[in-house]
Tab-separated table of C-alpha atoms in Angstrom:
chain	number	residue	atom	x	y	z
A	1179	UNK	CA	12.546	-27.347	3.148
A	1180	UNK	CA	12.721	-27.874	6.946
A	1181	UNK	CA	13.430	-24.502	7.372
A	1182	UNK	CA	11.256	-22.768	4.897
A	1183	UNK	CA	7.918	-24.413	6.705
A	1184	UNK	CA	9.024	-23.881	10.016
A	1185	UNK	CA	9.546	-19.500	8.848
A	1186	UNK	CA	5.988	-19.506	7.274
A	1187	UNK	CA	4.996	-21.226	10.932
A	1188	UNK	CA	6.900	-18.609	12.666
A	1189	UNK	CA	6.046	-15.287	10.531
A	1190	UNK	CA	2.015	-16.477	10.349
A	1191	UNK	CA	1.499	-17.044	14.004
A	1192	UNK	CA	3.688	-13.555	14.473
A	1193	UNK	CA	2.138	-11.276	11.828
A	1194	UNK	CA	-1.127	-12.994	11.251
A	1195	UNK	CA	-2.376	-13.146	14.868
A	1196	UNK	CA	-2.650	-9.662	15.549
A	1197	UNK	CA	-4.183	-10.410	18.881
A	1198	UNK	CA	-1.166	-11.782	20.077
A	1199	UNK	CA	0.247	-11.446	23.848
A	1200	UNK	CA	1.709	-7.649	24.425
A	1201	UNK	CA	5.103	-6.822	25.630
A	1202	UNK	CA	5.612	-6.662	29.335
A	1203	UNK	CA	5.501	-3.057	29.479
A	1204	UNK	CA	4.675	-0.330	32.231
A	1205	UNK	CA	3.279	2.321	28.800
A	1206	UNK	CA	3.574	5.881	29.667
A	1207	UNK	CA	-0.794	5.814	28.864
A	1208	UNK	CA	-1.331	3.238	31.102
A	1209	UNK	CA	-0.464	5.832	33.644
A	1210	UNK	CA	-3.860	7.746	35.466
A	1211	UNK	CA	-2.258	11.102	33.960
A	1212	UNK	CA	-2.836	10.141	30.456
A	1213	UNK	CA	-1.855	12.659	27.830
A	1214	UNK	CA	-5.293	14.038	26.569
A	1215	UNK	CA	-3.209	13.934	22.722
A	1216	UNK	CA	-2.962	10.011	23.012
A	1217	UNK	CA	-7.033	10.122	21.656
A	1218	UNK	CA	-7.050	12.843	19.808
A	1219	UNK	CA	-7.128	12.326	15.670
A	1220	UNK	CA	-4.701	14.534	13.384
A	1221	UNK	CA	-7.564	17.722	13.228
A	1222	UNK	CA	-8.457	17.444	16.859
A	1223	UNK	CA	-4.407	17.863	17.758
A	1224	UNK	CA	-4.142	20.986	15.433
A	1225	UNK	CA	-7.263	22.276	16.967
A	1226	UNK	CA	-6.097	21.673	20.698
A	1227	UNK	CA	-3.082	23.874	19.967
A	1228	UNK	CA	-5.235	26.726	18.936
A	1229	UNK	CA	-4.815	27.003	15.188
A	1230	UNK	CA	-7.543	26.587	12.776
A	1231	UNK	CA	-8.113	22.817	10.706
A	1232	UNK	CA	-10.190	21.914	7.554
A	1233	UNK	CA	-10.192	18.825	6.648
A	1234	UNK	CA	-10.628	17.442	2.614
A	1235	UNK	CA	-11.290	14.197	1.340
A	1236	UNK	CA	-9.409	14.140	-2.062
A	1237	UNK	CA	-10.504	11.449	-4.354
A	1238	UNK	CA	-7.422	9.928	-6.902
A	1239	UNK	CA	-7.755	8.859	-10.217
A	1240	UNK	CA	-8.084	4.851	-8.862
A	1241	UNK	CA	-10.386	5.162	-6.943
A	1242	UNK	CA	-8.638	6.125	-3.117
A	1243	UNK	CA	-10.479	8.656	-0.949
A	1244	UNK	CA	-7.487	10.958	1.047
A	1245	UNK	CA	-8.242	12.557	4.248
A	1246	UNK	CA	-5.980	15.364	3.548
A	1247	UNK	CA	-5.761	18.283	6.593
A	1248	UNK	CA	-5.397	22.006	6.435
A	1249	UNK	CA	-3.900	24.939	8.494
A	1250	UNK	CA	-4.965	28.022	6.718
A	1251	UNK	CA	-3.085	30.301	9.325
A	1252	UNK	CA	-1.353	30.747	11.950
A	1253	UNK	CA	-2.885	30.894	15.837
A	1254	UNK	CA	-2.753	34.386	16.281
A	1255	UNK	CA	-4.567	35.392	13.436
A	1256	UNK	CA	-8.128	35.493	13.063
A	1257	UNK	CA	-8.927	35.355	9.354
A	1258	UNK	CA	-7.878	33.899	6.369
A	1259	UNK	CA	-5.795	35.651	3.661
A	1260	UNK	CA	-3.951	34.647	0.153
A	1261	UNK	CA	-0.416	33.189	1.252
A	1262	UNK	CA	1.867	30.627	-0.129
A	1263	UNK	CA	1.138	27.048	0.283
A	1264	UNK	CA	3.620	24.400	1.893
A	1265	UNK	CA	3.125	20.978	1.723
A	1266	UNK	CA	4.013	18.123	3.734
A	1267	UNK	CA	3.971	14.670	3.058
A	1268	UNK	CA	4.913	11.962	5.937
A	1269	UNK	CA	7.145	9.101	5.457
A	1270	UNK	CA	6.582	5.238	5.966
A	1271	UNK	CA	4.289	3.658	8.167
A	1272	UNK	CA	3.430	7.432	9.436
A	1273	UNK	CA	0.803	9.996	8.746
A	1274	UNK	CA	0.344	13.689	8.881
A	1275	UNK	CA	0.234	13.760	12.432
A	1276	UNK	CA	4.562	13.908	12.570
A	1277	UNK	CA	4.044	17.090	11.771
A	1278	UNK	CA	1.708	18.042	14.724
A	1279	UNK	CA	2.828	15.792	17.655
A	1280	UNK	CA	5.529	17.726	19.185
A	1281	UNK	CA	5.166	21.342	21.195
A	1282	UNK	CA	3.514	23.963	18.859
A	1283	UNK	CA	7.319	25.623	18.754
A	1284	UNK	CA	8.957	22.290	17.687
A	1285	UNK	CA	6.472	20.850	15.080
A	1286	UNK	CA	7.329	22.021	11.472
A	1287	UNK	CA	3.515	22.900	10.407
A	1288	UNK	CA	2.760	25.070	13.098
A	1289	UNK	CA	5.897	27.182	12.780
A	1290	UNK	CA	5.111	27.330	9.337
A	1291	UNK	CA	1.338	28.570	10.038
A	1292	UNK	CA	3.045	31.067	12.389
A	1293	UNK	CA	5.201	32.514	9.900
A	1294	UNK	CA	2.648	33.590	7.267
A	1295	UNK	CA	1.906	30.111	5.211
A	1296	UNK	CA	-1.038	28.108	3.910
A	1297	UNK	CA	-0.089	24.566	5.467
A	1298	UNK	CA	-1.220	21.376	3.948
A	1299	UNK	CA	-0.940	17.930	5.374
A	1300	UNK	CA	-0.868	15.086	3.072
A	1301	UNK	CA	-1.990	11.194	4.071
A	1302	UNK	CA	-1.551	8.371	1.245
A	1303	UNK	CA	-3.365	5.940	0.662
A	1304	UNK	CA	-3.931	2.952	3.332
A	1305	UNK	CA	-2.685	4.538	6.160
A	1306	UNK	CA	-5.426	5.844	9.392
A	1307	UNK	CA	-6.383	8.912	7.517
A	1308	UNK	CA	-7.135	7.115	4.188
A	1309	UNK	CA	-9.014	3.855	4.435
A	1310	UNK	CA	-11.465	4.738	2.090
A	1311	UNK	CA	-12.048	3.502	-1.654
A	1312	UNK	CA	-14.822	4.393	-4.315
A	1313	UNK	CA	-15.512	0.094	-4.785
A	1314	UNK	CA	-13.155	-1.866	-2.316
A	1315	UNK	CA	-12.933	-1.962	1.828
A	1316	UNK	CA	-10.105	-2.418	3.740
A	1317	UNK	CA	-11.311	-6.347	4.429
A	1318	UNK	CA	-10.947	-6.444	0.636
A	1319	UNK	CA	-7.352	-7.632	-0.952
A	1320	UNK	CA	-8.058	-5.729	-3.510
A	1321	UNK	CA	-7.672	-2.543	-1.408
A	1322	UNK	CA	-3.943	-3.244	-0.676
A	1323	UNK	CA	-2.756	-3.574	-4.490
A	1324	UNK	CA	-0.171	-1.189	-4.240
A	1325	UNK	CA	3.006	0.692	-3.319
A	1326	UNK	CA	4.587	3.463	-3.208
A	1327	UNK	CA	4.360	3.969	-7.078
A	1328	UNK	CA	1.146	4.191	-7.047
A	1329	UNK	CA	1.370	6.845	-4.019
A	1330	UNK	CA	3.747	8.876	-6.430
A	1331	UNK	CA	1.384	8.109	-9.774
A	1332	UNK	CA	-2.030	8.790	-8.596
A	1333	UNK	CA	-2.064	10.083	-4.598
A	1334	UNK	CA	0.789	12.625	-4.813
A	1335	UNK	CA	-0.804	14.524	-8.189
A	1336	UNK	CA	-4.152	14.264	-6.951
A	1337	UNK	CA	-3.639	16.036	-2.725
A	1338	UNK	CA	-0.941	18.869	-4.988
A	1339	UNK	CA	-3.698	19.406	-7.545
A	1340	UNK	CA	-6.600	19.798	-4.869
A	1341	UNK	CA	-4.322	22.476	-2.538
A	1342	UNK	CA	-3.867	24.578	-5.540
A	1343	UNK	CA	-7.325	24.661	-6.693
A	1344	UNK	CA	-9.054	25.164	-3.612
A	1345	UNK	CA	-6.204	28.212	-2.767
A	1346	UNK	CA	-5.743	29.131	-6.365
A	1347	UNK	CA	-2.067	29.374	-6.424
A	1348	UNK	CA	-0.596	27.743	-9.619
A	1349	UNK	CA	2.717	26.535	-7.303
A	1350	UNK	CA	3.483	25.293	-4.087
A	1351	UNK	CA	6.855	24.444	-1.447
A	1352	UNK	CA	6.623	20.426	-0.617
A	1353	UNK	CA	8.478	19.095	2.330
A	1354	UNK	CA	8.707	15.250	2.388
A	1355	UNK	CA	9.597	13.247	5.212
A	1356	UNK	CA	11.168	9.661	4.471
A	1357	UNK	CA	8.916	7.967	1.675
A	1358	UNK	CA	7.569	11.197	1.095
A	1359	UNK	CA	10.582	12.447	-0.138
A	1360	UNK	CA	11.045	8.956	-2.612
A	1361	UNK	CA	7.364	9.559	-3.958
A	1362	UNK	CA	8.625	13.295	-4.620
A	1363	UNK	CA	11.561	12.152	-6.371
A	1364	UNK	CA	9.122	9.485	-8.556
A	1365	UNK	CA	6.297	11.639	-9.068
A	1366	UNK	CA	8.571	14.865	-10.118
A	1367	UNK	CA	10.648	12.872	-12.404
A	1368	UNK	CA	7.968	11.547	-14.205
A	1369	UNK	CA	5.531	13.831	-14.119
A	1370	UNK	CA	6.717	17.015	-15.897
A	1371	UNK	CA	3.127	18.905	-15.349
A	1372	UNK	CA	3.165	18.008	-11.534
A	1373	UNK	CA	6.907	18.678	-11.136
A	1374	UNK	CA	6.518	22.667	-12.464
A	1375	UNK	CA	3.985	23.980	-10.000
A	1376	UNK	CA	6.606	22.593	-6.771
A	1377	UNK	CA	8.147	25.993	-6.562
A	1378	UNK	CA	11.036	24.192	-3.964
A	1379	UNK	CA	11.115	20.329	-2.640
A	1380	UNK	CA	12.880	20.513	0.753
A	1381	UNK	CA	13.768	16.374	0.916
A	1382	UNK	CA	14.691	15.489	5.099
A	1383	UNK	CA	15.927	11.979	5.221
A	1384	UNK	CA	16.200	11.793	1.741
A	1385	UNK	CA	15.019	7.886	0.525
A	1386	UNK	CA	15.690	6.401	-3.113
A	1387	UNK	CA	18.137	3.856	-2.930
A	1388	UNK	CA	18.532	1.563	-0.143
A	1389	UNK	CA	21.241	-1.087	-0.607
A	1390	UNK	CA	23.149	0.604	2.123
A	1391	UNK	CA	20.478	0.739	4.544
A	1392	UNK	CA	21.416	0.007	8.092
A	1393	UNK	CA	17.580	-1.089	9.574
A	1394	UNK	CA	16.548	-4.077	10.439
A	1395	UNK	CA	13.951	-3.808	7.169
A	1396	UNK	CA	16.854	-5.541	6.021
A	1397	UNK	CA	15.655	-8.757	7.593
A	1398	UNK	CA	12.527	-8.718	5.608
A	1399	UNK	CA	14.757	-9.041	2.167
A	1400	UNK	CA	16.486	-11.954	3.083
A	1401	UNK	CA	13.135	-13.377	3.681
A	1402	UNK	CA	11.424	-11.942	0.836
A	1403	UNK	CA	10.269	-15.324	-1.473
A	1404	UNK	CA	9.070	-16.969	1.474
A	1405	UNK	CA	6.677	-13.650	2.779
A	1406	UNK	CA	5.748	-12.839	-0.535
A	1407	UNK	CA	4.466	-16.633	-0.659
A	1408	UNK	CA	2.657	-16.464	2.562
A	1409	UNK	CA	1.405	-13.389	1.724
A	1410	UNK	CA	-0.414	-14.813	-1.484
A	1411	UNK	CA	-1.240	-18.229	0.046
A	1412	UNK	CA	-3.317	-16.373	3.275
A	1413	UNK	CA	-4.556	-12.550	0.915
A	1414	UNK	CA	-3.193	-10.731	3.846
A	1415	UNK	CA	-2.553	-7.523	2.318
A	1416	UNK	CA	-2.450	-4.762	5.312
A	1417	UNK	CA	0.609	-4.355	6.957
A	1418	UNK	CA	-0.159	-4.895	10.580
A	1419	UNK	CA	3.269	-6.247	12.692
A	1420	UNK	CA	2.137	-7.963	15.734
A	1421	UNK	CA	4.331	-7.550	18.618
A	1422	UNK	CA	5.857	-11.189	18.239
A	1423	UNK	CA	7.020	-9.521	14.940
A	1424	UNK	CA	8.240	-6.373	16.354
A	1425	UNK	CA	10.200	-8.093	19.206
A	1426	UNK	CA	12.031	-9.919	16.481
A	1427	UNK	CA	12.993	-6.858	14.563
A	1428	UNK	CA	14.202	-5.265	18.078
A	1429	UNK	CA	16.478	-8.332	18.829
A	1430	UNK	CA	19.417	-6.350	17.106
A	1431	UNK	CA	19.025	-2.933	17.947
A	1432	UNK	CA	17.174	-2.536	21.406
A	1433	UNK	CA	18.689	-3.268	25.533
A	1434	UNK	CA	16.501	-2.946	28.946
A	1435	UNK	CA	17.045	0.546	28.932
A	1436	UNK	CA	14.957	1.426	25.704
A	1437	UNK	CA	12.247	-1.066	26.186
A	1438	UNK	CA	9.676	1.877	25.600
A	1439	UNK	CA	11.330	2.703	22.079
A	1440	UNK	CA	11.773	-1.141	21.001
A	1441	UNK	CA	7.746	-1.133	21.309
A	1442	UNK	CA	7.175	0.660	18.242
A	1443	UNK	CA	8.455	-0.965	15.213
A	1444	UNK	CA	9.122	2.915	13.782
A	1445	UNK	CA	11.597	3.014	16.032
A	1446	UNK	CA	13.320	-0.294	15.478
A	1447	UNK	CA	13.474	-0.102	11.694
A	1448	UNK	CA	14.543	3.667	11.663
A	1449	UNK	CA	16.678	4.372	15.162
A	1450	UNK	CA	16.272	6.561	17.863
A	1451	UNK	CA	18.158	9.074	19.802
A	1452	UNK	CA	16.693	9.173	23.526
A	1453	UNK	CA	18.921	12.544	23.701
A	1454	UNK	CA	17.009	14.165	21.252
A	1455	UNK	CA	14.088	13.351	21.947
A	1456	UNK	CA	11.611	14.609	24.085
A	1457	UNK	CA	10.259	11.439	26.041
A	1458	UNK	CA	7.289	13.087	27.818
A	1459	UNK	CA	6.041	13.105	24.220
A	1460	UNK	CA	6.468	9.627	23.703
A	1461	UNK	CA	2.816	8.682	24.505
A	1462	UNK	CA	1.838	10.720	21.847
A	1463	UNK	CA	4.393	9.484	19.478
A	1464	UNK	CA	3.723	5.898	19.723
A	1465	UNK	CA	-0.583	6.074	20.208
A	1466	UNK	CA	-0.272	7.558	16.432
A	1467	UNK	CA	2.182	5.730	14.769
A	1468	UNK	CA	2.891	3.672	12.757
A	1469	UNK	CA	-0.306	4.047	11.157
A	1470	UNK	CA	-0.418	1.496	8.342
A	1471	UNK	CA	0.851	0.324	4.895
A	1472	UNK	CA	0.086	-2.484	2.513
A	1473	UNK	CA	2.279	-5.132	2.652
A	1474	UNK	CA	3.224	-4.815	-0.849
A	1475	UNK	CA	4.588	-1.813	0.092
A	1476	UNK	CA	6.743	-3.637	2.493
A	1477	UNK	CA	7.804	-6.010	0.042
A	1478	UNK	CA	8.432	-2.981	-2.417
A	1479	UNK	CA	11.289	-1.309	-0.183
A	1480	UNK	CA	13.063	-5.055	0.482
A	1481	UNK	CA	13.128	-5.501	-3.071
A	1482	UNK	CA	15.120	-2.570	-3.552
A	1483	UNK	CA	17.483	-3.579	-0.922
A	1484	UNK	CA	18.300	-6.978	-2.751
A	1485	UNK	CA	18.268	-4.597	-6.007
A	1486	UNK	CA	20.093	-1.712	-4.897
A	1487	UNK	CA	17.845	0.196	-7.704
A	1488	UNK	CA	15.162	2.785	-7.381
A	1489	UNK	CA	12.860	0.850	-9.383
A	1490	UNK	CA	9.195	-0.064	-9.744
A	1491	UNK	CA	7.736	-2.666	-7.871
A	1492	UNK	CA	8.413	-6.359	-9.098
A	1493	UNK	CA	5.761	-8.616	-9.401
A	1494	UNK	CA	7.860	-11.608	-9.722
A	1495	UNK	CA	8.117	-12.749	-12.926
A	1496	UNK	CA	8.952	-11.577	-16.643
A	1497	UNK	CA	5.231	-12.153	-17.673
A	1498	UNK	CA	3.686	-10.183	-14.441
A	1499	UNK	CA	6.084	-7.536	-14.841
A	1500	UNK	CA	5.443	-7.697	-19.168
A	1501	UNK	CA	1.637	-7.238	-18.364
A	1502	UNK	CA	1.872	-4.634	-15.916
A	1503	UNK	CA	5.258	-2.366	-17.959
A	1504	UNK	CA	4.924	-4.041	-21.218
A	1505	UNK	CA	9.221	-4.680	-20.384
A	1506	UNK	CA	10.341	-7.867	-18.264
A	1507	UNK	CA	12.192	-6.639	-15.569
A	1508	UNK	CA	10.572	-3.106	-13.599
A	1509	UNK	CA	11.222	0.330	-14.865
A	1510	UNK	CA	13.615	2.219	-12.967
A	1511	UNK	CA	13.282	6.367	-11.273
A	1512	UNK	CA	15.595	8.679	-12.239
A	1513	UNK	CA	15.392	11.211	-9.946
A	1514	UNK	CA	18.513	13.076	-12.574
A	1515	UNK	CA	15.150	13.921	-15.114
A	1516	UNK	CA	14.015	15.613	-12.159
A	1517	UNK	CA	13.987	19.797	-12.658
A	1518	UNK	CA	12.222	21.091	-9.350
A	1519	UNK	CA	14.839	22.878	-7.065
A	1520	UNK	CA	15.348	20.852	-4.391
A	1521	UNK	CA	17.126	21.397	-0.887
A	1522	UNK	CA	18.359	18.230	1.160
A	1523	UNK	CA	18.549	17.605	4.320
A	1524	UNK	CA	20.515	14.137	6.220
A	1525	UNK	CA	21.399	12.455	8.805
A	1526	UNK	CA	25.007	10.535	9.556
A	1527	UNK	CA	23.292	7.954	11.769
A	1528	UNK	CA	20.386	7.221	9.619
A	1529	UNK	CA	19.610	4.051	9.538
A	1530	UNK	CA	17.050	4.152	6.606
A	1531	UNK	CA	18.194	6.945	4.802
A	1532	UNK	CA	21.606	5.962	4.904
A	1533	UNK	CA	24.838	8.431	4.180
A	1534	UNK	CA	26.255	5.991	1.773
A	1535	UNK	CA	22.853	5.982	-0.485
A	1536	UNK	CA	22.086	10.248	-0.225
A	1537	UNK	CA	25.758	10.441	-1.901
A	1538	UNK	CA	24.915	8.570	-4.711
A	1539	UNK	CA	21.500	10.417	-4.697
A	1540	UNK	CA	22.620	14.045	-4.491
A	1541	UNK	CA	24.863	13.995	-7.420
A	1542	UNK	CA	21.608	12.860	-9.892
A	1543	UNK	CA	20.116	15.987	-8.590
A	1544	UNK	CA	19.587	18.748	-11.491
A	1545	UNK	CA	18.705	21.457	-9.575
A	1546	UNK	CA	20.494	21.432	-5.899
A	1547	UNK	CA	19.519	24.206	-3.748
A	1548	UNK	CA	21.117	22.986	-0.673
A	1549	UNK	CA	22.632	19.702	0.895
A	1550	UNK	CA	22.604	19.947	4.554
A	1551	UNK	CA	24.125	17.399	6.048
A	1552	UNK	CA	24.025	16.791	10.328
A	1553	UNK	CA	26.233	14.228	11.620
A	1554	UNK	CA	24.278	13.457	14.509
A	1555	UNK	CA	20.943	13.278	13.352
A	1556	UNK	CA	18.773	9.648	13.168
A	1557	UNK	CA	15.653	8.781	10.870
A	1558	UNK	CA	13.117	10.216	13.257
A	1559	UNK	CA	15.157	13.316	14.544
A	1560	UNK	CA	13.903	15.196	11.330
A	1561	UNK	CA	10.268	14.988	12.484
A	1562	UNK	CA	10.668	14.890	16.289
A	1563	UNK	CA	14.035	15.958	17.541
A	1564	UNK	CA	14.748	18.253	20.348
A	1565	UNK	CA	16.911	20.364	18.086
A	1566	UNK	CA	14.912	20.099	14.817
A	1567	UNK	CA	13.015	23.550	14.754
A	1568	UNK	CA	16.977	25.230	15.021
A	1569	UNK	CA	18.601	22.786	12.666
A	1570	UNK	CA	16.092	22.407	10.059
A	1571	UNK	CA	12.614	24.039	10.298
A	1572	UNK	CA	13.436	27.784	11.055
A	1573	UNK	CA	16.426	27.086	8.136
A	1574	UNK	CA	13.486	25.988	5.838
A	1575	UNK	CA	11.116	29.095	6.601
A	1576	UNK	CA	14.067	31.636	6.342
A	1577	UNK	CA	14.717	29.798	2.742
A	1578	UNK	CA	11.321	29.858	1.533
A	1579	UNK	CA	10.694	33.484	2.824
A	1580	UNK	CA	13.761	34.363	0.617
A	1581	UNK	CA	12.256	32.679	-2.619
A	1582	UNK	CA	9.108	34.504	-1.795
A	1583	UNK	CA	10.834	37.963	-1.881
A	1584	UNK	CA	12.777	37.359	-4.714
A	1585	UNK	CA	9.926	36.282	-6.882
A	1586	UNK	CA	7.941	39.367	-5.679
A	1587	UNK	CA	11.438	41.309	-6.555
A	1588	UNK	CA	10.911	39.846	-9.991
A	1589	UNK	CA	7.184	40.471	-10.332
A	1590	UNK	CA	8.072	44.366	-9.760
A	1591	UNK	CA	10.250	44.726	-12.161
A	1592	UNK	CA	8.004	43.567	-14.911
């Protein structure tokens, strides 16, 4: 009992005092030659580079308003014309701006702008893009309600179904990062309608189970009655680690020498690779993410750890989960009723998506258009790595270039 009031002590003064006392940290921004990219928002970054931005608000069927952003084409064009669409969702705690942060060569939606596509960037709900609700405000608990089923029931349909009206295409390639590759596997498996106009799903750091998971998220499980009691006892719904939290986490993975990496708590729950990453960039990295989750969402990913099932989220009890499934315990994914041709990519020192949970994945997959596996790759070396534009993006193009051709090949033969 001791024990248990002295961790809800502990975990409210860390996470619930967001104002708490910094690290001792020299940041890169604190620096007078601050990286003009460290203030910019997700449309202002695409624009400094030189390539056109539209931004949408796409409303879902609950109620969530989606700031969803848009590069028609590529920089050296000067005019919009019909092209395929390719769109990319970010993973946990992250928004669209992974795709945008590095060099305009290494960042996966401006190569594929360059190369002749219509490039959509998804945000889900709660995160910096999409605070916004029809009837509830962020200072509302009602507001942070879900997880990432609801991301795969209601935001995933509604950002795929907007693209493809406003371009009028009746298919499109989606590239998921992360939890954007678990809401794919949800949403497509489920949803039959939504899963035939994905022409491709190119899955990098593939997430569905995680009982092998390496991260420190593991910590949170092992916790999980006792925050999902706090939680409820002080309606603090928005994920929102303070840096007594994040320190914590870093305990385990972090030494002097990556300080600057053990500030972000992306970093600490997925890994990092200082030699493939570009740490001029850094700035940049860290001023835009994490950007924000509920904390049921939280909760969500260390029940599956304790579950070691893809499931729905569990609310605790056989009558919560009877009145939200009509069945006592949570329904389960199966990403094996899945159709959509899908190409993954891993890592062998992923800490999230570990090796041990993408084998019992890939197998379940119907359609398997590729399984690249790179020995050396992290978490966060799919969206910022050094090497990631030769390894995977350029890989990716090539491979949707070829689908292109052979559909047109198929259309001319008709």
């Amino acid at each position: 009992m001791y024990s248990t009031i002295l961790f809800f002590f502990i975990l409210s003064s860390g996470i619930l005092c967001l104002d708490a006392a910094p690290f001792n940290l020299t940041w890169p921004w604190n620096r007078k030659n601050v990286d003009p990219e460290v203030n910019m928002n997700a449309s202002q970054l695409i624009l400094s580079k030189g390539y056109p931005c539209i931004e949408y608000s796409v409303l879902t069927d609950d109620g969530f308003i989606l700031g969803v952003q848009r590069i028609p084409y590529g920089r050296n064009e000067t005019k919009y014309t019909p092209r395929p669409v390719v769109f990319l969702q970010h993973g946990l705690l992250c928004s669209s701006t992974n795709w945008i942060t590095n060099l305009a060569n290494e960042s996966l939606a401006f190569l594929l702008a360059d190369a002749g596509y219509d490039v959509w960037l998804g945000n889900v709900r709660g995160n910096t893009y999409s605070q916004k609700h029809i009837r509830y405000t962020p200072d509302q608990v009602e507001f942070w309600d879900w997880s990432f089923d609801q991301m795969a029931e209601y935001d995933l349909p509604a950002m795929i179904n907007y693209a493809l009206k406003i371009t009028r295409r009746n298919q499109l390639y989606y590239i998921g990062h992360s939890q954007g590759t678990m809401i794919g596997f949800a949403g497509f498996s489920k949803n039959k309608e939504l899963a035939k106009k994905v022409k491709t799903f190119y899955a990098l750091a593939p997430v569905s189970t995680v009982g092998n998971m390496t991260s420190p998220l593991r910590y949170l499980a092992t916790f999980l009655p006792e925050i999902q009691f706090l939680f409820d006892l002080f309606g603090v719904k928005e994920f929102l680690p303070s840096d007594w939290f994040t320190k914590w986490l870093a305990t385990d993975v972090c030494s002097p020498t990556s300080e600057i990496f053990c500030s972000s708590i992306l970093f600490i729950i997925c890994g990092f690779d200082v030699n493939n990453l570009n740490e001029t960039r850094l700035p940049v990295y860290l001023a835009h993410t994490p950007s924000g989750t509920s904390v049921q969402n939280m909760v969500h990913f260390a029940q599956m750890v304790n579950s070691d099932l893809f499931q729905m989220y569990d609310y605790g009890s056989a009558d919560k989960n009877k009145a939200h499934y009509n069945v006592t315990v949570p329904p389960q994914y199966y990403p094996e009723n899945m159709t959509t041709p899908t190409a993954i990519f891993s890592g062998g020192m992923d800490w999230l998506a570990d090796p041990e949970d993408v084998k019992t994945l890939v197998p379940k997959i119907q359609h398997l258009v590729g399984n690249n596996f790179i020995a050396e790759y992290d978490h966060l070396d799919f969206i910022w790595g050094l090497s990631a534009a030769d390894k995977i993006y350029k890989p990716i193009i090539e491979q949707i270039g070829l689908t292109e051709a052979d559909d047109k090949l198929r259309f001319n033969k008709r």
